[in-house]
């Protein structure tokens, strides 16, 4: 089980750190490349995007720390579940209310669901 925990937390943490850094440093380019979204060069919009990006980055760091600090493992799994399933549920609500997004965003939802469920599995196994 230790290896599974390491793999789940490593992939989850790395994904959030990578996306967080990319979107924090260059949100206009990162959103276009990863989501197919063209952001306007609006100070308020960019500020919001960087805020969410920093949250993703720091959540990724907390998740990754759970690999090396046993006392943080449960916190890491819980953080990953909240972040990944939170994004997925928000996007699914948006699909119901706003319509179907592009293929890149649909792929993102799938990844978020997979990572969220993997972290639930890791947490259950850690507690069991």
Short mmCIF file of C-alpha atoms in Angstrom, two decimals, residues 1 4 26 39 41 44 82 86 96 98 118:
data_model
loop_
_atom_site.label_atom_id
_atom_site.label_comp_id
_atom_site.label_asym_id
_atom_site.label_seq_id
_atom_site.Cartn_x
_atom_site.Cartn_y
_atom_site.Cartn_z
CA UNK A 1 0.00 0.00 0.00
CA UNK A 4 0.21 3.16 -4.08
CA UNK A 26 1.57 33.22 -17.49
CA UNK A 39 -8.39 35.32 -21.60
CA UNK A 41 -5.84 41.12 -20.73
CA UNK A 44 -9.32 41.92 -12.59
CA UNK A 82 -11.40 18.55 -2.03
CA UNK A 86 -14.41 20.38 -6.06
CA UNK A 96 -25.84 21.32 -16.52
CA UNK A 98 -24.29 26.52 -19.07
CA UNK A 118 -7.80 7.78 -6.61
#
